[in-house]
Amino acid sequence: MLHIGCHLSVSKGFTALVREALSLNADTFQFFSRNPRGGAAKDMDSADVAAANDLMAQHAFAPVLMHAPYTLNPASQDPKIRSFAQTVMADDLTRLARINNAMYNFHPGSHVGQGVGAGISNICALLNHILTPDSADHVLLETMSGKGSEIGATFGELAEIMAQTTFGDRLGVCLDTCHVYAAGYDIVSCLDKVLADFDKTIGLKHLKAVHLNDSMTPLASHKDRHAKIGAGTIGLAALERLINHPALKGVPFYLETPNDLTGYKNEINMLRSAFKG
């Protein structure tokens, strides 16, 4: 079965979000934990979340994905920026615990000139402060494109974060197809090799989610520019091979393509039709 959804706005309430996903023929979705460019978060209505949990269970939803705001930089050398990231992430994980079958995805951050090693040390110090054995099971590191001083553009950097984190063996990874392609991993011509590299470096058991996006820029461009499915340099055929790859069986896919709801529904239906499992 293909578990697939898209990014939706939670502004209408959580139960309405689940219904919206169902109307798109989706059985999961991604949403921002709060304003993606700021720190404000709306209160979660207990009755609304309980109703949403029941509705997701009725329709056998795959895990929904809460995405951290873009403003967080756990790798920063600035203590105030790291403190903000720590406060937000700790609060997000408390909120996440109220949603049944949910995961939390975040960008590892940028070292901003201090070096990859120092940036990774800062990320791990933050994670070691807020993670428990239970919460670590639901936290995902996202693969990045490598623009500027981003950390996480190589599988090795993500593996190092996991190795230096107390509960790192319980962390997961969200593989973004646009990001890994822009980072230099050729999922068009060498998908088997890329997944074998991931397995050797991190372990496929840690691959918990895929952001399914085409790319506006070519291989190894190190630019984060998402395109609609089939309208970019990765192409529909390569993305169809990816959703049908046996190594990714059961892994949920989340569209982050530049679409409105109609566009998302069309992509979801197109990919369901292409799925051979």
mmCIF file of C-alpha atoms in Angstrom:
data_model
loop_
_atom_site.group_PDB
_atom_site.id
_atom_site.type_symbol
_atom_site.label_atom_id
_atom_site.label_comp_id
_atom_site.label_asym_id
_atom_site.label_seq_id
_atom_site.Cartn_x
_atom_site.Cartn_y
_atom_site.Cartn_z
ATOM 1 C CA MET A 1 0.000 0.000 0.000
ATOM 2 C CA LEU A 2 1.216 3.490 -0.840
ATOM 3 C CA HIS A 3 1.004 5.832 2.143
ATOM 4 C CA ILE A 4 0.999 9.353 0.771
ATOM 5 C CA GLY A 5 -0.082 12.844 1.744
ATOM 6 C CA CYS A 6 0.927 16.468 1.366
ATOM 7 C CA HIS A 7 1.617 19.589 3.384
ATOM 8 C CA LEU A 8 -1.560 21.167 4.780
ATOM 9 C CA SER A 9 -2.370 24.212 6.900
ATOM 10 C CA VAL A 10 -3.561 23.456 10.414
ATOM 11 C CA SER A 11 -5.348 26.809 10.775
ATOM 12 C CA LYS A 12 -8.823 25.247 10.473
ATOM 13 C CA GLY A 13 -8.319 22.789 13.324
ATOM 14 C CA PHE A 14 -6.874 19.314 13.459
ATOM 15 C CA THR A 15 -10.023 17.329 12.689
ATOM 16 C CA ALA A 16 -10.688 19.550 9.685
ATOM 17 C CA LEU A 17 -7.116 18.838 8.587
ATOM 18 C CA VAL A 18 -7.737 15.082 8.639
ATOM 19 C CA ARG A 19 -10.952 15.522 6.642
ATOM 20 C CA GLU A 20 -9.098 17.683 4.141
ATOM 21 C CA ALA A 21 -6.464 14.979 3.704
ATOM 22 C CA LEU A 22 -9.179 12.382 3.106
ATOM 23 C CA SER A 23 -10.767 14.617 0.458
ATOM 24 C CA LEU A 24 -7.414 14.553 -1.392
ATOM 25 C CA ASN A 25 -7.246 10.727 -1.331
ATOM 26 C CA ALA A 26 -4.408 10.985 1.198
ATOM 27 C CA ASP A 27 -3.846 8.758 4.213
ATOM 28 C CA THR A 28 -1.361 11.030 5.966
ATOM 29 C CA PHE A 29 -0.212 14.673 5.887
ATOM 30 C CA GLN A 30 2.441 17.092 7.072
ATOM 31 C CA PHE A 31 1.829 20.346 8.941
ATOM 32 C CA PHE A 32 3.891 23.047 10.621
ATOM 33 C CA SER A 33 4.033 22.917 14.401
ATOM 34 C CA ARG A 34 3.616 26.710 14.460
ATOM 35 C CA ASN A 35 4.269 29.722 12.237
ATOM 36 C CA PRO A 36 7.080 28.488 9.929
ATOM 37 C CA ARG A 37 8.816 31.874 10.096
ATOM 38 C CA GLY A 38 8.288 32.552 13.787
ATOM 39 C CA GLY A 39 7.794 31.057 17.211
ATOM 40 C CA ALA A 40 4.094 31.510 17.890
ATOM 41 C CA ALA A 41 1.963 28.382 18.360
ATOM 42 C CA LYS A 42 -1.799 28.152 18.712
ATOM 43 C CA ASP A 43 -3.270 26.201 21.598
ATOM 44 C CA MET A 44 -4.358 22.668 20.753
ATOM 45 C CA ASP A 45 -8.006 21.942 21.496
ATOM 46 C CA SER A 46 -8.177 18.624 23.371
ATOM 47 C CA ALA A 47 -11.582 17.625 21.988
ATOM 48 C CA ASP A 48 -10.487 18.482 18.447
ATOM 49 C CA VAL A 49 -7.280 16.436 18.736
ATOM 50 C CA ALA A 50 -9.171 13.480 20.246
ATOM 51 C CA ALA A 51 -11.685 13.546 17.380
ATOM 52 C CA ALA A 52 -8.852 13.757 14.850
ATOM 53 C CA ASN A 53 -7.072 10.811 16.478
ATOM 54 C CA ASP A 54 -10.258 8.735 16.203
ATOM 55 C CA LEU A 55 -10.789 9.714 12.567
ATOM 56 C CA MET A 56 -7.198 8.860 11.626
ATOM 57 C CA ALA A 57 -7.517 5.475 13.315
ATOM 58 C CA GLN A 58 -10.762 4.758 11.450
ATOM 59 C CA HIS A 59 -9.034 5.379 8.120
ATOM 60 C CA ALA A 60 -5.746 3.610 8.989
ATOM 61 C CA PHE A 61 -3.599 6.730 8.562
ATOM 62 C CA ALA A 62 0.151 6.438 8.330
ATOM 63 C CA PRO A 63 2.032 8.621 10.837
ATOM 64 C CA VAL A 64 1.361 12.323 10.366
ATOM 65 C CA LEU A 65 4.412 14.572 10.253
ATOM 66 C CA MET A 66 4.822 17.732 12.347
ATOM 67 C CA HIS A 67 7.453 19.997 10.764
ATOM 68 C CA ALA A 68 9.511 22.350 12.910
ATOM 69 C CA PRO A 69 9.611 26.033 11.885
ATOM 70 C CA TYR A 70 12.344 27.103 9.472
ATOM 71 C CA THR A 71 13.657 29.695 11.929
ATOM 72 C CA LEU A 72 15.233 27.105 14.217
ATOM 73 C CA ASN A 73 18.991 26.677 14.033
ATOM 74 C CA PRO A 74 20.153 24.104 16.596
ATOM 75 C CA ALA A 75 23.677 24.270 15.104
ATOM 76 C CA SER A 76 24.196 27.993 15.730
ATOM 77 C CA GLN A 77 27.150 29.228 17.764
ATOM 78 C CA ASP A 78 24.875 31.940 19.225
ATOM 79 C CA PRO A 79 23.550 30.720 22.631
ATOM 80 C CA LYS A 80 20.348 32.768 22.258
ATOM 81 C CA ILE A 81 19.526 31.164 18.899
ATOM 82 C CA ARG A 82 20.198 27.688 20.300
ATOM 83 C CA SER A 83 18.107 28.456 23.382
ATOM 84 C CA PHE A 84 15.191 29.530 21.168
ATOM 85 C CA ALA A 85 15.480 26.309 19.162
ATOM 86 C CA GLN A 86 15.596 24.240 22.337
ATOM 87 C CA THR A 87 12.515 25.922 23.821
ATOM 88 C CA VAL A 88 10.490 25.550 20.626
ATOM 89 C CA MET A 89 11.464 21.937 20.029
ATOM 90 C CA ALA A 90 10.767 20.911 23.604
ATOM 91 C CA ASP A 91 7.323 22.523 23.416
ATOM 92 C CA ASP A 92 6.671 20.922 20.020
ATOM 93 C CA LEU A 93 7.465 17.464 21.372
ATOM 94 C CA THR A 94 5.055 18.024 24.258
ATOM 95 C CA ARG A 95 2.361 18.955 21.746
ATOM 96 C CA LEU A 96 3.278 16.035 19.497
ATOM 97 C CA ALA A 97 2.666 13.569 22.322
ATOM 98 C CA ARG A 98 -1.047 14.442 22.216
ATOM 99 C CA ILE A 99 -1.355 13.230 18.606
ATOM 100 C CA ASN A 100 -1.525 9.497 18.064
ATOM 101 C CA ASN A 101 0.942 8.073 15.549
ATOM 102 C CA ALA A 102 2.895 11.260 14.761
ATOM 103 C CA MET A 103 6.520 12.146 13.997
ATOM 104 C CA TYR A 104 8.529 15.374 14.269
ATOM 105 C CA ASN A 105 10.821 16.524 11.467
ATOM 106 C CA PHE A 106 13.443 19.273 11.695
ATOM 107 C CA HIS A 107 16.294 20.758 9.667
ATOM 108 C CA PRO A 108 19.619 20.135 11.442
ATOM 109 C CA GLY A 109 20.670 23.755 10.903
ATOM 110 C CA SER A 110 23.661 25.724 9.637
ATOM 111 C CA HIS A 111 27.084 26.064 11.255
ATOM 112 C CA VAL A 112 27.484 29.626 9.863
ATOM 113 C CA GLY A 113 31.247 29.509 9.580
ATOM 114 C CA GLN A 114 32.199 27.753 12.819
ATOM 115 C CA GLY A 115 32.667 24.416 11.037
ATOM 116 C CA VAL A 116 30.612 21.255 10.617
ATOM 117 C CA GLY A 117 32.052 19.569 13.700
ATOM 118 C CA ALA A 118 31.176 22.451 16.009
ATOM 119 C CA GLY A 119 27.708 22.704 14.490
ATOM 120 C CA ILE A 120 27.057 18.993 15.004
ATOM 121 C CA SER A 121 28.220 19.259 18.620
ATOM 122 C CA ASN A 122 25.684 22.047 19.195
ATOM 123 C CA ILE A 123 22.863 20.030 17.591
ATOM 124 C CA CYS A 124 23.663 17.011 19.746
ATOM 125 C CA ALA A 125 23.897 19.069 22.944
ATOM 126 C CA LEU A 126 20.392 20.408 22.260
ATOM 127 C CA LEU A 127 18.990 16.954 21.494
ATOM 128 C CA ASN A 128 20.637 15.477 24.560
ATOM 129 C CA HIS A 129 18.919 18.111 26.675
ATOM 130 C CA ILE A 130 15.369 17.580 25.407
ATOM 131 C CA LEU A 131 15.112 13.970 24.213
ATOM 132 C CA THR A 132 13.865 11.054 26.252
ATOM 133 C CA PRO A 133 13.886 7.423 25.093
ATOM 134 C CA ASP A 134 10.212 7.739 24.139
ATOM 135 C CA SER A 135 10.398 11.098 22.360
ATOM 136 C CA ALA A 136 13.495 10.124 20.376
ATOM 137 C CA ASP A 137 11.467 7.440 18.583
ATOM 138 C CA HIS A 138 9.421 10.170 16.923
ATOM 139 C CA VAL A 139 12.128 12.690 15.929
ATOM 140 C CA LEU A 140 13.467 12.821 12.364
ATOM 141 C CA LEU A 141 16.515 14.568 10.915
ATOM 142 C CA GLU A 142 15.903 15.864 7.402
ATOM 143 C CA THR A 143 18.396 15.467 4.561
ATOM 144 C CA MET A 144 19.479 18.857 3.239
ATOM 145 C CA SER A 145 20.638 20.276 -0.100
ATOM 146 C CA GLY A 146 23.912 21.712 1.221
ATOM 147 C CA LYS A 147 23.291 25.369 0.453
ATOM 148 C CA GLY A 148 25.569 27.719 2.330
ATOM 149 C CA SER A 149 26.737 26.140 5.590
ATOM 150 C CA GLU A 150 23.842 23.696 5.996
ATOM 151 C CA ILE A 151 24.528 20.538 7.956
ATOM 152 C CA GLY A 152 22.907 17.300 6.802
ATOM 153 C CA ALA A 153 23.691 17.348 3.087
ATOM 154 C CA THR A 154 25.594 14.070 3.446
ATOM 155 C CA PHE A 155 24.448 10.840 5.023
ATOM 156 C CA GLY A 156 27.686 10.866 7.008
ATOM 157 C CA GLU A 157 26.790 14.127 8.758
ATOM 158 C CA LEU A 158 23.404 12.762 9.801
ATOM 159 C CA ALA A 159 25.058 9.558 11.012
ATOM 160 C CA GLU A 160 27.484 11.631 13.096
ATOM 161 C CA ILE A 161 24.592 13.510 14.737
ATOM 162 C CA MET A 162 22.975 10.187 15.597
ATOM 163 C CA ALA A 163 26.261 8.810 16.937
ATOM 164 C CA GLN A 164 26.823 11.788 19.253
ATOM 165 C CA THR A 165 23.243 11.898 20.587
ATOM 166 C CA THR A 166 22.447 9.890 23.697
ATOM 167 C CA PHE A 167 19.341 8.323 22.177
ATOM 168 C CA GLY A 168 20.603 8.680 18.618
ATOM 169 C CA ASP A 169 19.952 5.041 17.768
ATOM 170 C CA ARG A 170 16.248 5.842 18.156
ATOM 171 C CA LEU A 171 16.238 8.883 15.870
ATOM 172 C CA GLY A 172 14.898 8.631 12.322
ATOM 173 C CA VAL A 173 15.588 10.334 9.009
ATOM 174 C CA CYS A 174 13.292 12.069 6.539
ATOM 175 C CA LEU A 175 14.805 11.830 3.056
ATOM 176 C CA ASP A 176 13.876 14.768 0.849
ATOM 177 C CA THR A 177 14.197 13.787 -2.825
ATOM 178 C CA CYS A 178 14.830 17.350 -4.026
ATOM 179 C CA HIS A 179 17.418 17.945 -1.302
ATOM 180 C CA VAL A 180 19.403 14.726 -1.777
ATOM 181 C CA TYR A 181 19.470 15.206 -5.560
ATOM 182 C CA ALA A 182 20.671 18.792 -5.144
ATOM 183 C CA ALA A 183 23.229 17.543 -2.614
ATOM 184 C CA GLY A 184 24.730 15.217 -5.248
ATOM 185 C CA TYR A 185 23.005 11.868 -4.645
ATOM 186 C CA ASP A 186 21.873 10.664 -8.073
ATOM 187 C CA ILE A 187 18.474 9.125 -7.392
ATOM 188 C CA VAL A 188 17.677 9.339 -11.122
ATOM 189 C CA SER A 189 20.417 7.088 -12.506
ATOM 190 C CA CYS A 190 21.765 5.399 -9.357
ATOM 191 C CA LEU A 191 18.850 4.930 -6.962
ATOM 192 C CA ASP A 192 19.985 1.473 -5.810
ATOM 193 C CA LYS A 193 23.463 2.817 -5.058
ATOM 194 C CA VAL A 194 22.088 5.814 -3.128
ATOM 195 C CA LEU A 195 19.871 3.607 -0.977
ATOM 196 C CA ALA A 196 22.733 1.160 -0.416
ATOM 197 C CA ASP A 197 24.909 4.091 0.680
ATOM 198 C CA PHE A 198 22.168 5.226 3.056
ATOM 199 C CA ASP A 199 21.886 1.710 4.476
ATOM 200 C CA LYS A 200 25.645 1.396 4.983
ATOM 201 C CA THR A 201 26.051 4.856 6.529
ATOM 202 C CA ILE A 202 22.836 5.281 8.563
ATOM 203 C CA GLY A 203 20.757 2.119 8.187
ATOM 204 C CA LEU A 204 17.513 1.825 6.239
ATOM 205 C CA LYS A 205 15.718 0.956 9.487
ATOM 206 C CA HIS A 206 16.110 4.651 10.349
ATOM 207 C CA LEU A 207 14.456 5.885 7.127
ATOM 208 C CA LYS A 208 11.025 6.786 8.485
ATOM 209 C CA ALA A 209 9.664 9.293 5.933
ATOM 210 C CA VAL A 210 10.245 10.707 2.446
ATOM 211 C CA HIS A 211 9.540 14.243 1.278
ATOM 212 C CA LEU A 212 8.573 13.531 -2.329
ATOM 213 C CA ASN A 213 9.504 16.504 -4.493
ATOM 214 C CA ASP A 214 10.872 17.146 -7.942
ATOM 215 C CA SER A 215 13.753 19.633 -8.280
ATOM 216 C CA MET A 216 13.957 22.848 -10.267
ATOM 217 C CA THR A 217 17.758 22.618 -10.290
ATOM 218 C CA PRO A 218 20.159 19.913 -11.508
ATOM 219 C CA LEU A 219 22.121 17.227 -9.686
ATOM 220 C CA ALA A 220 24.646 18.623 -7.165
ATOM 221 C CA SER A 221 23.354 22.205 -7.537
ATOM 222 C CA HIS A 222 23.136 22.584 -3.743
ATOM 223 C CA LYS A 223 19.959 24.637 -4.166
ATOM 224 C CA ASP A 224 16.639 23.980 -2.421
ATOM 225 C CA ARG A 225 14.081 24.575 -5.179
ATOM 226 C CA HIS A 226 11.121 22.200 -5.159
ATOM 227 C CA ALA A 227 9.202 21.489 -8.363
ATOM 228 C CA LYS A 228 5.927 19.747 -9.082
ATOM 229 C CA ILE A 229 6.107 16.014 -9.678
ATOM 230 C CA GLY A 230 7.337 15.402 -13.232
ATOM 231 C CA ALA A 231 8.074 19.086 -13.876
ATOM 232 C CA GLY A 232 11.677 19.148 -12.700
ATOM 233 C CA THR A 233 15.109 17.648 -13.258
ATOM 234 C CA ILE A 234 14.381 14.440 -11.338
ATOM 235 C CA GLY A 235 11.351 13.587 -13.449
ATOM 236 C CA LEU A 236 8.257 11.445 -13.052
ATOM 237 C CA ALA A 237 9.876 8.158 -14.100
ATOM 238 C CA ALA A 238 12.561 8.398 -11.412
ATOM 239 C CA LEU A 239 10.052 9.284 -8.709
ATOM 240 C CA GLU A 240 7.827 6.384 -9.772
ATOM 241 C CA ARG A 241 10.817 4.044 -9.419
ATOM 242 C CA LEU A 242 11.442 5.491 -5.973
ATOM 243 C CA ILE A 243 7.914 4.938 -4.603
ATOM 244 C CA ASN A 244 8.013 1.380 -5.943
ATOM 245 C CA HIS A 245 11.477 0.514 -4.612
ATOM 246 C CA PRO A 246 11.323 -2.506 -2.276
ATOM 247 C CA ALA A 247 13.674 -0.842 0.220
ATOM 248 C CA LEU A 248 11.041 1.865 0.786
ATOM 249 C CA LYS A 249 8.084 -0.467 1.265
ATOM 250 C CA GLY A 250 5.789 0.921 3.966
ATOM 251 C CA VAL A 251 7.630 4.260 4.271
ATOM 252 C CA PRO A 252 5.156 7.196 4.072
ATOM 253 C CA PHE A 253 5.605 9.906 1.429
ATOM 254 C CA TYR A 254 4.799 13.595 1.943
ATOM 255 C CA LEU A 255 4.484 15.990 -0.997
ATOM 256 C CA GLU A 256 5.973 19.461 -0.564
ATOM 257 C CA THR A 257 5.506 20.503 -4.171
ATOM 258 C CA PRO A 258 4.419 24.071 -5.089
ATOM 259 C CA ASN A 259 0.720 23.237 -5.377
ATOM 260 C CA ASP A 260 -2.769 24.200 -4.328
ATOM 261 C CA LEU A 261 -5.122 21.509 -3.011
ATOM 262 C CA THR A 262 -6.306 20.554 -6.497
ATOM 263 C CA GLY A 263 -2.711 20.129 -7.613
ATOM 264 C CA TYR A 264 -1.932 17.974 -4.581
ATOM 265 C CA LYS A 265 -4.959 15.768 -5.253
ATOM 266 C CA ASN A 266 -3.898 15.299 -8.869
ATOM 267 C CA GLU A 267 -0.360 14.347 -7.833
ATOM 268 C CA ILE A 268 -1.580 11.945 -5.152
ATOM 269 C CA ASN A 269 -3.909 10.199 -7.610
ATOM 270 C CA MET A 270 -1.202 10.086 -10.282
ATOM 271 C CA LEU A 271 1.278 8.479 -7.879
ATOM 272 C CA ARG A 272 -1.290 6.014 -6.558
ATOM 273 C CA SER A 273 -1.921 4.936 -10.149
ATOM 274 C CA ALA A 274 1.825 4.463 -10.669
ATOM 275 C CA PHE A 275 2.270 2.387 -7.522
ATOM 276 C CA LYS A 276 2.713 -1.318 -8.257
ATOM 277 C CA GLY A 277 2.716 -2.702 -4.733
#
